[in-house]
Short mmCIF file of C-alpha atoms and ligand atoms in Angstrom, two decimals:
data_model
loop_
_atom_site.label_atom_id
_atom_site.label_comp_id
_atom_site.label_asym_id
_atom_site.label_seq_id
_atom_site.Cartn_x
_atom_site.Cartn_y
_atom_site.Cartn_z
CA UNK A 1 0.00 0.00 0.00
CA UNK A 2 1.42 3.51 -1.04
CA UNK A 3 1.14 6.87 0.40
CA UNK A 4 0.66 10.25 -0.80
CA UNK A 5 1.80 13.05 1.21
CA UNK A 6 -1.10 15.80 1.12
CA UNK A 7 -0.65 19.37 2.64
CA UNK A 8 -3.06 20.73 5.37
CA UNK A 9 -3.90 23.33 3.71
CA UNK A 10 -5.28 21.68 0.96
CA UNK A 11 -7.24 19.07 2.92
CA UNK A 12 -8.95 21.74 5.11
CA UNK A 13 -9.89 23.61 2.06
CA UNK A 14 -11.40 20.09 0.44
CA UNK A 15 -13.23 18.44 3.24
CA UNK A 16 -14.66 22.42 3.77
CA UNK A 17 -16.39 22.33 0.19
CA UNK A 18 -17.34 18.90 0.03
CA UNK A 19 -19.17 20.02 3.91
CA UNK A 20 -20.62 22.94 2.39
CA UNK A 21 -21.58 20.99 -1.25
CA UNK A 22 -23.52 18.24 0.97
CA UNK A 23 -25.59 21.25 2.88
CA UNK A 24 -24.08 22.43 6.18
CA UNK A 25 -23.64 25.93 6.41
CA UNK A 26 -19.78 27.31 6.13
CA UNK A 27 -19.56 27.79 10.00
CA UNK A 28 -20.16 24.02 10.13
CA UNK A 29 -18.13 22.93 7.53
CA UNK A 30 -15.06 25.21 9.06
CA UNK A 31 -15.18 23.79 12.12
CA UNK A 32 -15.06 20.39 10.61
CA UNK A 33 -12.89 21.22 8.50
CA UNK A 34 -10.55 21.94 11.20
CA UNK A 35 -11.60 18.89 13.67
CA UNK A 36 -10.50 16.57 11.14
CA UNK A 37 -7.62 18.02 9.81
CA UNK A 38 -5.56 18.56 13.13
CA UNK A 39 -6.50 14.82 14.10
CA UNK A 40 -4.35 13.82 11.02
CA UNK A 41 -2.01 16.39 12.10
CA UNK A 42 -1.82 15.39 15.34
CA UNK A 43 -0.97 11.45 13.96
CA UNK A 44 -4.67 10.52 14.63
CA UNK A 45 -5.47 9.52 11.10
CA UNK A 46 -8.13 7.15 12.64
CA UNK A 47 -10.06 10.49 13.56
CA UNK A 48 -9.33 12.58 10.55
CA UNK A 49 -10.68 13.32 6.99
CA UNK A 50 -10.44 9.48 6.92
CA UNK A 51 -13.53 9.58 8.74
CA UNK A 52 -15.75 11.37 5.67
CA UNK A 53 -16.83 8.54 3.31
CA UNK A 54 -18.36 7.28 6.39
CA UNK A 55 -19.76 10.75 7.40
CA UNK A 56 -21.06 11.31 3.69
CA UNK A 57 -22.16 7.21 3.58
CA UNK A 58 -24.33 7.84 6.56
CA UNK A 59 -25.49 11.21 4.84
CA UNK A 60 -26.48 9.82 1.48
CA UNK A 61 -28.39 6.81 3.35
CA UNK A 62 -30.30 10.18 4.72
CA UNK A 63 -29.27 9.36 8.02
CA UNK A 64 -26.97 12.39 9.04
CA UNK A 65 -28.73 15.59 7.64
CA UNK A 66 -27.56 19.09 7.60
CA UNK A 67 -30.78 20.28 8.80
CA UNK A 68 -30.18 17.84 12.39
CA UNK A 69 -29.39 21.09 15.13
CA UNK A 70 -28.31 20.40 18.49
CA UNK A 71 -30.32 21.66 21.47
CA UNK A 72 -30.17 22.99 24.44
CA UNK A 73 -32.45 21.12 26.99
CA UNK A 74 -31.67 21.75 30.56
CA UNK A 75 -29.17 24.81 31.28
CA UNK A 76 -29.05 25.21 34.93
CA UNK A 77 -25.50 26.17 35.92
CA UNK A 78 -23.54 24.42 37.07
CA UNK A 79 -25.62 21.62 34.63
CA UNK A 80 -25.63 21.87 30.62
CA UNK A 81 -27.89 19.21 28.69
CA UNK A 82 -27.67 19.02 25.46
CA UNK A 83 -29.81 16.90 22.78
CA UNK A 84 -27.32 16.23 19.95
CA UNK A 85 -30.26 15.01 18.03
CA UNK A 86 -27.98 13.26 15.47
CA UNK A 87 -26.37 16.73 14.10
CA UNK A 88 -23.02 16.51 12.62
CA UNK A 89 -20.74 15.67 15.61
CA UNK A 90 -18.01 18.06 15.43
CA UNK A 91 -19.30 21.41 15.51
CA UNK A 92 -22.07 20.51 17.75
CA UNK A 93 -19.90 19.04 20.44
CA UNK A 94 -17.63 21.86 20.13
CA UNK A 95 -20.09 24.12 20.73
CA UNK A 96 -21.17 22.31 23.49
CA UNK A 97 -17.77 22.33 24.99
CA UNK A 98 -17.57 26.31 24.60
CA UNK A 99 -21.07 26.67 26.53
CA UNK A 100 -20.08 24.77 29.18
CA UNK A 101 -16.40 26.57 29.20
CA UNK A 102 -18.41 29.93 29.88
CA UNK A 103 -20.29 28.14 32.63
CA UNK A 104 -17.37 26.99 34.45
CA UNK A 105 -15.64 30.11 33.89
CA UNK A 106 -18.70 31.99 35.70
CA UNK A 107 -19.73 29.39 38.26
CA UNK A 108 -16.32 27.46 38.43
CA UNK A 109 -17.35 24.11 36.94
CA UNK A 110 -20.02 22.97 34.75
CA UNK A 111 -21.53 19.14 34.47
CA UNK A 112 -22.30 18.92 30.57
CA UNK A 113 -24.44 15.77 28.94
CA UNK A 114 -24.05 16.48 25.40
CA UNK A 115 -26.78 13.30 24.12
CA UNK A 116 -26.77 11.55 20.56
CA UNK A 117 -24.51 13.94 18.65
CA UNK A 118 -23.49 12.42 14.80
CA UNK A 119 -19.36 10.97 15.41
CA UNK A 120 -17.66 13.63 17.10
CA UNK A 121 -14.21 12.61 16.45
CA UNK A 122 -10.88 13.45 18.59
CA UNK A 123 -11.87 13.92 22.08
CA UNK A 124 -9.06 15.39 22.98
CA UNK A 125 -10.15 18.14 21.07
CA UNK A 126 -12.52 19.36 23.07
CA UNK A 127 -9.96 18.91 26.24
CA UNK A 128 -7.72 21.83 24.48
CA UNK A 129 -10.81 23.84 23.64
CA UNK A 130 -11.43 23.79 27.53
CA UNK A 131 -7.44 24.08 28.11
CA UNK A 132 -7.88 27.08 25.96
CA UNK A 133 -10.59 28.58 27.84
CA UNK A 134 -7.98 28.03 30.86
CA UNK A 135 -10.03 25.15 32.62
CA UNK A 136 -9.35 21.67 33.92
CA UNK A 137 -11.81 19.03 31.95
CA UNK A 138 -12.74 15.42 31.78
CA UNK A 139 -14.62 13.51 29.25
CA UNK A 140 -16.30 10.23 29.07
CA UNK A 141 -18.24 9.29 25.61
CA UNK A 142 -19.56 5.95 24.72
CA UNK A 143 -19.91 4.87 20.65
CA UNK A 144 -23.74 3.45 19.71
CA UNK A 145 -25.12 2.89 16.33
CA UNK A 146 -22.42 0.19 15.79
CA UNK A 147 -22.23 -3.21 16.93
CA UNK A 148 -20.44 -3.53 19.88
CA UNK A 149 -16.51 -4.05 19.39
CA UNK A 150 -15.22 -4.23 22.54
CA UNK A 151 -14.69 -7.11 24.21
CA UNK A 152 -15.44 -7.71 28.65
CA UNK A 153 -12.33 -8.90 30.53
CA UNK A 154 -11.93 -12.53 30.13
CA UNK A 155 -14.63 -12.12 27.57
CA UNK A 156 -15.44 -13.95 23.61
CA UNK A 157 -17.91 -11.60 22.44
CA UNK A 158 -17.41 -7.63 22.09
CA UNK A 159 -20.14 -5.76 24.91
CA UNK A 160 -18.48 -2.22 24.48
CA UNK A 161 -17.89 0.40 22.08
CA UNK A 162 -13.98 1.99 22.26
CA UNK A 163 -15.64 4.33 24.61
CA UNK A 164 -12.70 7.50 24.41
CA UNK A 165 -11.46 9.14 27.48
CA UNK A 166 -9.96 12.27 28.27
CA UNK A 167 -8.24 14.93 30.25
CA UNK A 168 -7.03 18.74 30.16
CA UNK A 169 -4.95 20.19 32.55
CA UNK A 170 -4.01 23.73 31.29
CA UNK A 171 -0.79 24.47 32.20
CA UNK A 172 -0.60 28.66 32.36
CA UNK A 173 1.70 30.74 29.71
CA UNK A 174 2.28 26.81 28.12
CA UNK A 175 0.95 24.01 26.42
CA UNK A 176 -1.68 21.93 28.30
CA UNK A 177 -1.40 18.32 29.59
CA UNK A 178 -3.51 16.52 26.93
CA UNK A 179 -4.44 12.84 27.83
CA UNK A 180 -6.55 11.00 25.34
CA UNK A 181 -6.91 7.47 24.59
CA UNK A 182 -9.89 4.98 23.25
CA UNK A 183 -10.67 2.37 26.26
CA UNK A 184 -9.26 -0.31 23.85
CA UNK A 185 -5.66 -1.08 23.07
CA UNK A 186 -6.40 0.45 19.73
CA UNK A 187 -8.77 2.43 18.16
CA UNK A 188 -11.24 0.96 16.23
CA UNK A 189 -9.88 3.44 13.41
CA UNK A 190 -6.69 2.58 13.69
CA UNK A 191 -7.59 -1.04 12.70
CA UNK A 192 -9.37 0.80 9.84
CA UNK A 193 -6.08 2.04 8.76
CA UNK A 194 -4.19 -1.21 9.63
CA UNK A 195 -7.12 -2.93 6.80
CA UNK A 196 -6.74 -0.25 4.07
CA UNK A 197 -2.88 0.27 4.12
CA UNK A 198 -2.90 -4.14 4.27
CA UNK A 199 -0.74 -4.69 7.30
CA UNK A 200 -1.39 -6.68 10.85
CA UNK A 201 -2.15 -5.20 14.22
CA UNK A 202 0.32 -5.89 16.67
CA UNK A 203 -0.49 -9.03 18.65
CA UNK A 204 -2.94 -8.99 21.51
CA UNK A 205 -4.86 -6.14 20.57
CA UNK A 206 -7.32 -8.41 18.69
CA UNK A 207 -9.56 -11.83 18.76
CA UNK A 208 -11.35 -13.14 16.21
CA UNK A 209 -15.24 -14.17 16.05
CA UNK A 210 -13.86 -17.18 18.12
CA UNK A 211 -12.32 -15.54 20.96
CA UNK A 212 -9.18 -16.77 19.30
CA UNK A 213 -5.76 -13.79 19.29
CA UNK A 214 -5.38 -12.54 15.79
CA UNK A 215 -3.38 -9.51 14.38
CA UNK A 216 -6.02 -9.48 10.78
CA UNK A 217 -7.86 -6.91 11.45
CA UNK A 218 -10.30 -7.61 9.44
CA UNK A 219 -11.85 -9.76 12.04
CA UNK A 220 -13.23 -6.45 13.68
CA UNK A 221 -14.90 -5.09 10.85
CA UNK A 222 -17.94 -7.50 9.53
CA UNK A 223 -17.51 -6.38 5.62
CA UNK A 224 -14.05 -7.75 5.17
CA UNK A 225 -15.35 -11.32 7.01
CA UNK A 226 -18.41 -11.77 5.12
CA UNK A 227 -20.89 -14.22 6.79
CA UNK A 228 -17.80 -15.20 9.46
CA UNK A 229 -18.84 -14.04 13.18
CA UNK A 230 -17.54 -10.63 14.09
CA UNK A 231 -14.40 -10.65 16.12
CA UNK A 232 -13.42 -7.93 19.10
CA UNK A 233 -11.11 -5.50 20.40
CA UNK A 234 -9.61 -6.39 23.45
CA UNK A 235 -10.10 -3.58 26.15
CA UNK A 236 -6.50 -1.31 27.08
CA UNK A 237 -5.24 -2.50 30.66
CA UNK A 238 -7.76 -6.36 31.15
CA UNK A 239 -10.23 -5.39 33.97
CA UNK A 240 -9.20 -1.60 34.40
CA UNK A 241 -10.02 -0.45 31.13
CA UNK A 242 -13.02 -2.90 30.28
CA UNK A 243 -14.64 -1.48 34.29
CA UNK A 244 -13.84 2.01 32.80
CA UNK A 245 -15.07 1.39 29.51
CA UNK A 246 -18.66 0.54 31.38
CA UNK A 247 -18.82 3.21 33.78
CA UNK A 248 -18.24 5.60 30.16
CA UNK A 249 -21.06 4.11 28.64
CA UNK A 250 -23.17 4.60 31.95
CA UNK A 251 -22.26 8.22 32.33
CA UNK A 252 -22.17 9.05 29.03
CA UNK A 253 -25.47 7.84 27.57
CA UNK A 254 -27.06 5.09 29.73
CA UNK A 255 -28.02 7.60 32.67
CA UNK A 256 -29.94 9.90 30.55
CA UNK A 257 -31.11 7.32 28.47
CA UNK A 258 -29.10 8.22 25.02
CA UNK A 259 -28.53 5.97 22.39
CA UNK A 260 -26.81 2.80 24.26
CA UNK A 261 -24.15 0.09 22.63
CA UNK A 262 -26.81 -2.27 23.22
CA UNK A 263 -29.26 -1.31 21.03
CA UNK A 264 -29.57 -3.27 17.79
CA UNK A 265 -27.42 -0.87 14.92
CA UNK A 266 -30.16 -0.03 11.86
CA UNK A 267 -28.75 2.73 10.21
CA UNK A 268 -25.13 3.86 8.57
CA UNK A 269 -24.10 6.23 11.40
CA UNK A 270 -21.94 6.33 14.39
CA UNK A 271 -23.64 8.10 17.91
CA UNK A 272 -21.61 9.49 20.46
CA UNK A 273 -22.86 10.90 23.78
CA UNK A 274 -20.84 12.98 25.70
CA UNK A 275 -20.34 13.19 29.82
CA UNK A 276 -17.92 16.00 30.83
CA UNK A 277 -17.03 18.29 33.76
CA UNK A 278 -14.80 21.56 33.13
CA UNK A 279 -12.98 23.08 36.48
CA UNK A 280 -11.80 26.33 36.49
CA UNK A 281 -8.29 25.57 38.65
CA UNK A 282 -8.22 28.98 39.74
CA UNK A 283 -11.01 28.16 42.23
CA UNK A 284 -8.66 25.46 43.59
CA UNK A 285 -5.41 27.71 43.26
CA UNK A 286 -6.22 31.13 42.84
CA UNK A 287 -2.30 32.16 42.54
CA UNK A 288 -1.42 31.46 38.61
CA UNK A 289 1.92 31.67 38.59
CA UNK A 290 2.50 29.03 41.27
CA UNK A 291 0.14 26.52 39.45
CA UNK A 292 2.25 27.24 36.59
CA UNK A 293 5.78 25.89 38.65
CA UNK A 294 3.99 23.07 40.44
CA UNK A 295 2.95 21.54 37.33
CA UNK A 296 5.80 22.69 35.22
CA UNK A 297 8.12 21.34 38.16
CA UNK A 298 6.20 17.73 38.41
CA UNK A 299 6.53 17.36 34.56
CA UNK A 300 10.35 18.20 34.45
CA UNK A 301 10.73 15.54 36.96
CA UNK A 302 8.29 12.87 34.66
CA UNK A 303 10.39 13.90 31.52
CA UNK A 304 13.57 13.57 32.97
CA UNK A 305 13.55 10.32 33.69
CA UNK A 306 16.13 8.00 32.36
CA UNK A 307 14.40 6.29 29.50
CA UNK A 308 14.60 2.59 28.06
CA UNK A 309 15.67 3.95 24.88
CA UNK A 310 17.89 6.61 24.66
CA UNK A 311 16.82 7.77 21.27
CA UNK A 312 12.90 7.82 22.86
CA UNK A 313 12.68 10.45 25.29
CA UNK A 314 10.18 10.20 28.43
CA UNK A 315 7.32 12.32 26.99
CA UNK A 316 4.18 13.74 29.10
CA UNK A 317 0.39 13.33 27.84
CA UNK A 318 0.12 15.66 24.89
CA UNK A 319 3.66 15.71 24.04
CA UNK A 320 3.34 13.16 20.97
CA UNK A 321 0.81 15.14 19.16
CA UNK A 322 2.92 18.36 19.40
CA UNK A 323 5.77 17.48 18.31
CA UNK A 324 3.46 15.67 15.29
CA UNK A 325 2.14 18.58 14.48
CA UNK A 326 5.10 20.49 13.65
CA UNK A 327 6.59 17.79 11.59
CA UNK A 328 3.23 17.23 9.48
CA UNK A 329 2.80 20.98 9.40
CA UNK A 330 6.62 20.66 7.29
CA UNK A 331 6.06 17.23 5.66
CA UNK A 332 2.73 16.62 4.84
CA UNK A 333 -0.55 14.26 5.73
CA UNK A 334 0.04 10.87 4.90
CA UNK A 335 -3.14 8.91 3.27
CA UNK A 336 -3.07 5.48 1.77
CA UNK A 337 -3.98 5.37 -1.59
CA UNK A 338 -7.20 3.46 -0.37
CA UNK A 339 -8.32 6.42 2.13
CA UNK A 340 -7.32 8.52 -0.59
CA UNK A 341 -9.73 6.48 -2.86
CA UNK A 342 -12.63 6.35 -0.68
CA UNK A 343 -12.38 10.36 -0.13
CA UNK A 344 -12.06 11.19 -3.81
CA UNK A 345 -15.58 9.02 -4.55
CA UNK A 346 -17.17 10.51 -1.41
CA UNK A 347 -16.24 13.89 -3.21
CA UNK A 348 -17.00 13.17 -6.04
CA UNK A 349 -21.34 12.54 -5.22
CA UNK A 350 -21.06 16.20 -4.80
CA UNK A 351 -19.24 17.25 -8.14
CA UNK A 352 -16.48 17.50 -6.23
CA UNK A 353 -13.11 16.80 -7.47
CA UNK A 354 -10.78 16.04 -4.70
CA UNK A 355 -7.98 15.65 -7.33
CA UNK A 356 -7.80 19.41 -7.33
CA UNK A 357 -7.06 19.94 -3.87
P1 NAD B 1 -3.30 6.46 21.74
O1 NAD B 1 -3.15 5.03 22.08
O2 NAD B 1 -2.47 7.00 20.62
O3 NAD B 1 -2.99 7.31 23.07
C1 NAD B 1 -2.96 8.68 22.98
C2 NAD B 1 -2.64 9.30 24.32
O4 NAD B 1 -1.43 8.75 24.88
C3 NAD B 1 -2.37 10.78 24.15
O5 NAD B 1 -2.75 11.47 25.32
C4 NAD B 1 -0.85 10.82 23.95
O6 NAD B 1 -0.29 12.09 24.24
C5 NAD B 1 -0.42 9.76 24.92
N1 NAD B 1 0.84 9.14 24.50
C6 NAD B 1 1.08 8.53 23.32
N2 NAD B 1 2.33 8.07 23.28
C7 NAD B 1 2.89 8.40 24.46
C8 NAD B 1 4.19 8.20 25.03
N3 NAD B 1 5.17 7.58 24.36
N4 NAD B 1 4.43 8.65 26.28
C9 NAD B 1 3.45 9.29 26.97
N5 NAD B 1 2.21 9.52 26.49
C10 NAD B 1 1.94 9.07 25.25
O7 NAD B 1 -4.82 6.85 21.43
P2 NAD B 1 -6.00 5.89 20.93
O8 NAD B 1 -6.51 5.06 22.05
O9 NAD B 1 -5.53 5.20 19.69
O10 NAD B 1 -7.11 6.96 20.54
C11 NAD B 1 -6.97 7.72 19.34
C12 NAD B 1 -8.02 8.77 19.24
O11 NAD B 1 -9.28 8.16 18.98
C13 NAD B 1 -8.26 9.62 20.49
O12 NAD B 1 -8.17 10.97 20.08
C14 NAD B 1 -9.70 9.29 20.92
O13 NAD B 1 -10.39 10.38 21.49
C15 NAD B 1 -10.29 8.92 19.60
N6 NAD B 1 -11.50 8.08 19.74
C16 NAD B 1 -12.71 8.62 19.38
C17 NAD B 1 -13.85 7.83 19.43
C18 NAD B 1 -15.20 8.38 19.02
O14 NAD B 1 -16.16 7.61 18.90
N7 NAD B 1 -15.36 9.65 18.80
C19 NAD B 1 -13.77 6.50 19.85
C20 NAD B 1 -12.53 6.01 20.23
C21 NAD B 1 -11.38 6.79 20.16
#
């Protein structure tokens, strides 16, 4: 499997216009736009532009429609609920994030629910929007409208989604602590990449419809193991991650009765529900500057640790997708030629030609 090397630039500008070309206004598509583009920038290619044939799949099936708005129901500070109602995930959560942001700014926290929003991508993304706003967050969100792909310590059979979690910790005058991971070993994007560039998974990150270890990932993904039983992803950590993995999907959607793992998948779409509370640290320690050395202090002392590999430096959470940034900012967006082909047909419903771009 080749690669083409694709500049930012250029990939914001496309996925904007093929955004606007399905319906969503520019706002929308920007915001998008941007979502998707600094996952791939950030290595996350599972969460990038990667993600729109599925986005425009689930909007040609008239699933995931531009005219879908999000909506506030409850907003009782310090609580913000919010019905997704199946709107397009990224600018909806993101707005969600910045309402509750000037709620915790104001009250010093806020407790949002943001309920069946459309696939809303990195979460880590909304932990820097928070960061940026100068407050402390945490985020929980479970994954329905799919079959469940996650398998239950000691478990055959998947019972969870890759229910993401993650944590901001802004770090004043510097870059925030940024910790963000899927409650699996891996992504269930990632193991889309692993199938379209054609290469394994690193053992004992997947089983097979059998229970039996496998590195094909095609076992977790039912149209590349036609009429075989769908195989799992094994949770990050045995019982840790699996128990957290259940107490996301609780929080997240089960409490407040969102769209659950559980329920049997009919349509082309991916649901994510959203539990998060943003703390304004200030209210903890008013004095800036000496939040700024404690941190700063504790991480010196993380980083400077002597590591296994010399030529693999002791990083802190956050650290990766910096230092990713720049060098993809320089060198370019790698995409298979497959997620290169499935974007340039998703473009081109829309008269679009991605070739251009
Ligand atoms: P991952 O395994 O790459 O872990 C990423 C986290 O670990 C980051 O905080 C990173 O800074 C840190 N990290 C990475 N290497 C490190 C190192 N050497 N030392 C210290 N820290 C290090 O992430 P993942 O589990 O593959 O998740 C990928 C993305 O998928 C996340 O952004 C997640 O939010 C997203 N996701 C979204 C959904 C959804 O439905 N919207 C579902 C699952 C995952």
């Amino acid at each position: 499997m080749t690669y083409r090397l694709h500049r930012h630039e250029a990939l914001r500008a496309l996925t904007r216009e093929m955004i606007v070309k399905a319906g969503w206004t520019e706002d929308e598509a920007a915001e998008t736009a941007h979502h998707l583009v600094l996952a791939n920038l950030s290595g996350h290619d599972s969460h990038g532009v990667g993600m729109l044939p599925l986005y425009f799949n689930s909007l040609t099936d008239g699933n995931l429609k531009p005219s879908s708005k999000a909506k506030v129901r409850v907003e009782a500070a310090p609580f913000l609920i919010v019905d997704g109602n199946v709107a397009l995930g990224q600018p909806t959560a993101s707005d969600a994030v910045r309402h509750a942001a000037t709620m915790a700014q104001s009250g010093g926290v806020a407790i949002l629910n943001l309920l069946d929003a459309h696939h809303i991508g990195r979460i880590g993304h909304y932990a820097e929007i928070a960061a940026e706003a100068g407050l402390i967050s945490f985020f929980w969100v479970n994954v329905a409208g799919r079959p469940p792909i996650v398998a239950p310590f000691g478990a055959k059979q998947a019972r969870f989604g890759t229910n993401p979690h993650a944590i901001g910790i802004p770090v004043p005058d510097n870059e925030p602590i940024i910790l963000d991971f899927a409650t699996s070993r891996m992504a269930h994007g990632k193991a889309r990449v692993a199938l379209n560039k054609g290469v394994p998974v690193p053992p004992g990150f997947i089983i097979d419809g059998e229970g039996r270890p496998t590195t094909d990932p095609a076992h977790v993904f039912q149209h590349a193991i036609p009429g075989q039983p769908l195989g799992a992803l094994l949770p990050f950590g045995d019982h840790k991650g699996a128990g957290l993995s259940l107490i996301v999907e609780l929080l997240s959607a089960g409490l407040m009765g969102a769209a659950r793992i559980d329920e049997k998948p009919q349509k082309t779409w991916v649901i994510n529900s959203l539990f998060g509370v943003l703390i304004d640290p200030a209210r903890l320690e008013p004095d800036a500057g000496l939040r700024k050395s404690r941190i700063e202090s504790y991480l010196a002392f993380v980083r400077a640790a002597k590591p296994q590999d010399p030529a693999d430096p002791v990083l802190a959470p956050g650290d990766k997708e910096r230092a990713t940034r720049i060098e993809r900012a320089k060198t370019g967006i790698p995409l298979d030629d497959e997620t290169w082909a499935q974007i340039v047909a998703a473009a081109a419903r829309f008269g679009i030609d991605a070739e251009r771009f």
